[in-house]
Short mmCIF file of C-alpha atoms in Angstrom, two decimals:
data_model
loop_
_atom_site.label_atom_id
_atom_site.label_comp_id
_atom_site.label_asym_id
_atom_site.label_seq_id
_atom_site.Cartn_x
_atom_site.Cartn_y
_atom_site.Cartn_z
CA UNK A 1 69.36 -106.17 119.58
CA UNK A 2 68.27 -105.20 117.07
CA UNK A 3 65.92 -102.39 115.87
CA UNK A 4 63.19 -101.40 113.99
CA UNK A 5 63.85 -102.32 109.93
CA UNK A 6 61.18 -99.72 108.83
CA UNK A 7 62.84 -97.20 111.73
CA UNK A 8 64.45 -93.74 110.79
CA UNK A 9 67.24 -94.94 108.43
CA UNK A 10 64.44 -97.09 105.90
CA UNK A 11 65.57 -95.21 103.25
CA UNK A 12 68.91 -94.67 103.52
CA UNK A 13 68.84 -98.35 103.90
CA UNK A 14 66.56 -99.53 101.05
CA UNK A 15 68.45 -96.91 98.52
CA UNK A 16 72.09 -98.47 99.76
CA UNK A 17 70.01 -102.44 98.55
CA UNK A 18 69.02 -100.85 95.62
CA UNK A 19 72.41 -99.21 94.63
CA UNK A 20 73.77 -102.46 95.54
CA UNK A 21 72.21 -104.57 93.72
CA UNK A 22 71.64 -102.42 90.79
CA UNK A 23 75.33 -101.94 90.05
CA UNK A 24 76.07 -106.08 90.04
CA UNK A 25 73.30 -106.30 87.54
CA UNK A 26 75.14 -103.58 85.48
CA UNK A 27 78.07 -105.73 85.53
CA UNK A 28 76.87 -108.39 84.78
CA UNK A 29 75.09 -107.38 81.55
CA UNK A 30 78.23 -105.91 79.28
CA UNK A 31 80.47 -107.60 78.36
CA UNK A 32 82.12 -107.96 81.55
CA UNK A 33 84.29 -111.14 82.77
CA UNK A 34 81.24 -112.02 85.00
CA UNK A 35 79.51 -112.85 81.99
CA UNK A 36 81.71 -114.19 79.99
CA UNK A 37 82.55 -116.93 82.63
CA UNK A 38 78.55 -116.98 83.51
CA UNK A 39 78.02 -118.11 78.64
CA UNK A 40 80.67 -121.03 78.99
CA UNK A 41 79.39 -122.49 82.60
CA UNK A 42 82.64 -120.97 84.07
CA UNK A 43 80.10 -120.38 87.80
CA UNK A 44 82.56 -120.54 90.24
CA UNK A 45 84.10 -116.66 90.33
CA UNK A 46 80.37 -115.39 89.35
CA UNK A 47 79.03 -116.59 92.22
CA UNK A 48 81.91 -116.16 94.80
CA UNK A 49 81.34 -112.52 93.62
CA UNK A 50 77.27 -112.80 94.05
CA UNK A 51 77.62 -114.52 97.49
CA UNK A 52 80.32 -111.56 98.81
CA UNK A 53 77.85 -109.14 97.67
CA UNK A 54 74.66 -110.83 99.92
CA UNK A 55 77.44 -111.09 102.81
CA UNK A 56 78.35 -107.32 102.62
CA UNK A 57 74.62 -106.14 102.49
CA UNK A 58 73.80 -108.68 105.48
CA UNK A 59 76.57 -107.02 107.37
CA UNK A 60 75.50 -103.82 106.37
CA UNK A 61 71.64 -104.23 107.85
CA UNK A 62 73.63 -106.33 110.86
CA UNK A 63 76.12 -102.88 111.44
CA UNK A 64 73.18 -100.41 111.02
CA UNK A 65 70.01 -102.49 112.67
CA UNK A 66 71.83 -103.45 116.13
CA UNK A 67 71.94 -101.83 119.19
CA UNK A 68 75.50 -99.98 119.15
CA UNK A 69 75.46 -100.15 123.23
CA UNK A 70 72.77 -97.56 124.21
CA UNK A 71 72.65 -97.24 127.53
CA UNK A 72 69.36 -97.28 128.51
CA UNK A 73 69.14 -97.51 132.33
CA UNK A 74 71.53 -96.42 135.37
CA UNK A 75 73.30 -99.87 136.91
CA UNK A 76 71.95 -99.37 140.49
CA UNK A 77 74.24 -102.23 141.66
CA UNK A 78 77.54 -101.08 140.09
CA UNK A 79 79.78 -98.05 141.96
CA UNK A 80 80.57 -95.38 140.60
CA UNK A 81 80.29 -96.00 136.80
CA UNK A 82 80.77 -99.39 136.69
CA UNK A 83 83.58 -101.24 138.47
CA UNK A 84 85.44 -97.58 141.34
CA UNK A 85 84.71 -98.25 144.59
CA UNK A 86 84.81 -95.44 146.99
CA UNK A 87 87.37 -97.35 148.62
CA UNK A 88 89.34 -97.42 145.26
CA UNK A 89 88.78 -93.77 144.57
CA UNK A 90 90.91 -93.20 147.96
CA UNK A 91 93.44 -95.38 147.03
CA UNK A 92 94.54 -93.71 144.18
CA UNK A 93 96.80 -90.38 144.86
CA UNK A 94 95.41 -86.78 143.06
CA UNK A 95 97.01 -86.61 139.60
CA UNK A 96 96.08 -84.16 136.48
CA UNK A 97 93.52 -86.93 135.68
CA UNK A 98 90.23 -86.24 137.95
CA UNK A 99 87.23 -88.22 137.47
CA UNK A 100 83.87 -86.96 138.16
CA UNK A 101 80.81 -89.08 138.37
CA UNK A 102 78.33 -87.61 134.96
CA UNK A 103 74.97 -87.46 134.47
CA UNK A 104 73.84 -86.79 130.95
CA UNK A 105 72.21 -83.42 130.80
CA UNK A 106 69.80 -85.08 128.14
CA UNK A 107 68.67 -88.49 128.94
CA UNK A 108 69.70 -87.78 132.78
CA UNK A 109 71.22 -91.68 133.05
CA UNK A 110 75.15 -92.09 134.72
CA UNK A 111 77.88 -92.07 131.88
CA UNK A 112 80.46 -94.78 132.04
CA UNK A 113 83.75 -93.64 130.51
CA UNK A 114 84.25 -93.16 127.04
CA UNK A 115 80.48 -93.10 126.11
CA UNK A 116 77.68 -90.28 124.97
CA UNK A 117 74.63 -88.85 123.92
CA UNK A 118 74.47 -88.96 120.34
CA UNK A 119 71.54 -86.09 119.51
CA UNK A 120 70.88 -88.18 116.86
CA UNK A 121 69.76 -91.62 118.21
CA UNK A 122 68.13 -90.00 121.27
CA UNK A 123 70.93 -91.97 123.60
CA UNK A 124 73.54 -92.75 125.48
CA UNK A 125 76.44 -94.97 123.47
CA UNK A 126 78.95 -96.75 125.25
CA UNK A 127 82.50 -96.64 124.09
CA UNK A 128 80.52 -94.17 121.30
CA UNK A 129 82.79 -94.20 118.12
CA UNK A 130 80.24 -91.67 115.94
CA UNK A 131 77.57 -92.05 114.10
CA UNK A 132 77.81 -92.61 110.53
CA UNK A 133 74.67 -91.37 108.40
CA UNK A 134 75.52 -93.96 105.97
CA UNK A 135 74.59 -97.12 108.25
CA UNK A 136 71.89 -94.39 110.21
CA UNK A 137 72.96 -95.82 113.33
CA UNK A 138 75.67 -95.30 116.07
CA UNK A 139 79.10 -96.92 116.11
CA UNK A 140 79.56 -97.55 119.58
CA UNK A 141 80.49 -101.03 122.22
CA UNK A 142 78.52 -103.22 120.44
CA UNK A 143 78.71 -103.12 116.91
CA UNK A 144 82.55 -101.66 116.23
CA UNK A 145 84.25 -104.20 115.38
CA UNK A 146 81.78 -105.27 113.31
CA UNK A 147 81.17 -102.15 111.59
CA UNK A 148 85.12 -102.47 110.77
CA UNK A 149 85.12 -106.52 109.07
CA UNK A 150 82.08 -104.79 107.40
CA UNK A 151 84.55 -102.35 105.55
CA UNK A 152 86.87 -104.89 104.67
CA UNK A 153 84.17 -106.98 103.27
CA UNK A 154 82.78 -103.76 101.19
CA UNK A 155 86.54 -102.84 99.60
CA UNK A 156 87.13 -105.75 98.73
CA UNK A 157 83.89 -105.61 96.81
CA UNK A 158 84.34 -102.82 95.36
CA UNK A 159 87.72 -103.97 94.32
CA UNK A 160 86.73 -107.10 92.90
CA UNK A 161 83.86 -104.80 91.36
CA UNK A 162 86.07 -102.44 89.89
CA UNK A 163 88.06 -105.56 88.01
CA UNK A 164 85.29 -106.43 86.72
CA UNK A 165 83.84 -103.12 85.26
CA UNK A 166 87.48 -102.83 83.72
CA UNK A 167 87.21 -106.14 82.03
CA UNK A 168 84.09 -105.01 80.32
CA UNK A 169 84.91 -101.75 78.17
CA UNK A 170 84.81 -102.42 74.67
CA UNK A 171 87.36 -101.03 71.53
CA UNK A 172 85.73 -98.58 69.83
CA UNK A 173 87.67 -96.16 67.03
CA UNK A 174 85.97 -93.00 67.69
CA UNK A 175 85.60 -91.49 71.22
CA UNK A 176 81.56 -90.36 70.51
CA UNK A 177 81.31 -94.14 70.05
CA UNK A 178 83.40 -95.21 72.69
CA UNK A 179 81.47 -92.98 75.60
CA UNK A 180 77.66 -94.04 73.60
CA UNK A 181 78.70 -98.07 73.98
CA UNK A 182 80.91 -97.89 77.70
CA UNK A 183 78.98 -94.61 79.13
CA UNK A 184 76.40 -96.79 81.46
CA UNK A 185 80.00 -98.93 82.68
CA UNK A 186 82.28 -95.69 82.72
CA UNK A 187 79.94 -94.19 85.08
CA UNK A 188 79.37 -97.43 87.16
CA UNK A 189 83.07 -97.45 87.35
CA UNK A 190 83.68 -94.30 88.35
CA UNK A 191 81.57 -94.41 91.41
CA UNK A 192 83.16 -97.39 91.69
CA UNK A 193 86.27 -96.32 92.63
CA UNK A 194 85.05 -93.60 94.17
CA UNK A 195 83.10 -95.85 96.59
CA UNK A 196 86.22 -97.71 96.66
CA UNK A 197 89.15 -95.09 98.09
CA UNK A 198 86.19 -93.21 100.58
CA UNK A 199 85.87 -97.28 102.31
CA UNK A 200 89.73 -96.78 102.14
CA UNK A 201 90.14 -94.74 103.46
CA UNK A 202 87.21 -95.07 106.62
CA UNK A 203 89.30 -99.23 107.35
CA UNK A 204 92.52 -97.65 107.27
CA UNK A 205 91.66 -94.33 110.02
CA UNK A 206 89.37 -96.94 112.06
CA UNK A 207 92.62 -99.57 111.96
CA UNK A 208 94.89 -96.87 112.88
CA UNK A 209 92.45 -95.96 115.82
CA UNK A 210 91.51 -99.18 117.06
CA UNK A 211 95.54 -99.83 117.26
CA UNK A 212 95.65 -97.38 119.93
CA UNK A 213 91.96 -98.22 121.98
CA UNK A 214 91.22 -94.32 120.98
CA UNK A 215 87.42 -93.78 119.19
CA UNK A 216 86.90 -91.03 116.48
CA UNK A 217 85.14 -88.50 119.02
CA UNK A 218 88.35 -89.05 121.71
CA UNK A 219 90.75 -88.45 118.91
CA UNK A 220 88.38 -86.05 116.89
CA UNK A 221 87.77 -84.00 120.83
CA UNK A 222 90.38 -85.01 122.94
CA UNK A 223 90.45 -81.29 124.28
CA UNK A 224 87.30 -81.72 125.22
CA UNK A 225 86.95 -84.11 126.87
CA UNK A 226 86.89 -83.92 130.92
CA UNK A 227 88.83 -87.24 130.76
CA UNK A 228 91.35 -86.77 127.92
CA UNK A 229 91.95 -82.87 128.60
CA UNK A 230 94.52 -83.02 130.97
CA UNK A 231 96.46 -85.74 129.20
CA UNK A 232 99.47 -84.94 127.55
CA UNK A 233 99.27 -84.93 123.30
CA UNK A 234 101.48 -88.12 123.53
CA UNK A 235 98.85 -89.85 126.60
CA UNK A 236 96.37 -92.16 125.71
CA UNK A 237 95.55 -93.97 128.98
CA UNK A 238 93.25 -96.84 127.27
CA UNK A 239 96.20 -97.82 125.26
CA UNK A 240 97.82 -101.56 126.18
CA UNK A 241 99.87 -101.81 122.99
CA UNK A 242 99.39 -102.76 119.79
CA UNK A 243 98.75 -106.06 119.55
CA UNK A 244 96.64 -106.36 122.96
CA UNK A 245 94.67 -103.15 121.31
CA UNK A 246 93.84 -104.92 118.90
CA UNK A 247 93.51 -107.75 120.47
CA UNK A 248 91.46 -106.82 123.01
CA UNK A 249 88.83 -104.92 120.51
CA UNK A 250 88.42 -108.17 117.62
CA UNK A 251 89.09 -110.97 119.51
CA UNK A 252 87.40 -109.79 123.61
CA UNK A 253 83.85 -110.35 123.74
CA UNK A 254 82.08 -108.38 126.38
CA UNK A 255 81.55 -104.56 128.14
CA UNK A 256 84.87 -103.15 129.43
CA UNK A 257 85.10 -101.06 132.74
CA UNK A 258 87.14 -98.12 131.44
CA UNK A 259 87.74 -96.49 134.49
CA UNK A 260 89.65 -98.93 136.15
CA UNK A 261 91.90 -99.27 133.03
CA UNK A 262 92.09 -95.12 133.32
CA UNK A 263 92.92 -95.10 137.00
CA UNK A 264 95.22 -98.07 136.94
CA UNK A 265 97.71 -96.84 134.33
CA UNK A 266 96.79 -93.11 135.91
CA UNK A 267 98.45 -95.09 139.39
CA UNK A 268 101.03 -96.27 137.71
CA UNK A 269 102.09 -93.13 136.82
CA UNK A 270 102.22 -92.05 140.11
#
């Protein structure tokens, strides 16, 4: 389920963890709300903040080390890339949406629908979304929901950290003295604000795509994907409505046979 911690991406993960705890330490060392509460014995918020940071780090490692849905072998007992038999294919009237059995030109394995080969990971990934350099791993069928959860927790940590940094700025009469007094905290607040904006945009875009039951790869490369390029501009064969899309993404575990969903949608429209 998990990859080698010391494999590819070790430096990225190490840098992420070091940066996270250095920022947390700076927020405690400066005259912020957290430090004042700690000094007066009010430990509820400081402990909750540290626990939330710890949860975000654990989620980061879970997402970055988890198997995103690598296809490691052909499923010889399944027909037509998981779940569509030859008899079912013959029953489907010819439409503009055609599908061919595909084999990856790199790893030579049969690709289920919505999978894609990642050049960085050197594997095909089920329900491929994108390869994220931040976690040094693909985001796919098995870790996508955990990636979204991580983004939500990380955004909460960043916004809380930004609020804490804001409470630590002290008043001094001149700009030069103010910068010397608050320069480190200002740098931390600027970095946290920038990261907050990035994570907010990422979380919003992923929730939007999830509500449509589409992936980043499908959204960006629709015109080049064999099973989508013949669909209309507003047509998504995997869209089952916002509620069912969100429910299926967050609450339904296990692999989905997307060929069946695709052909059921296609046959309903004929």
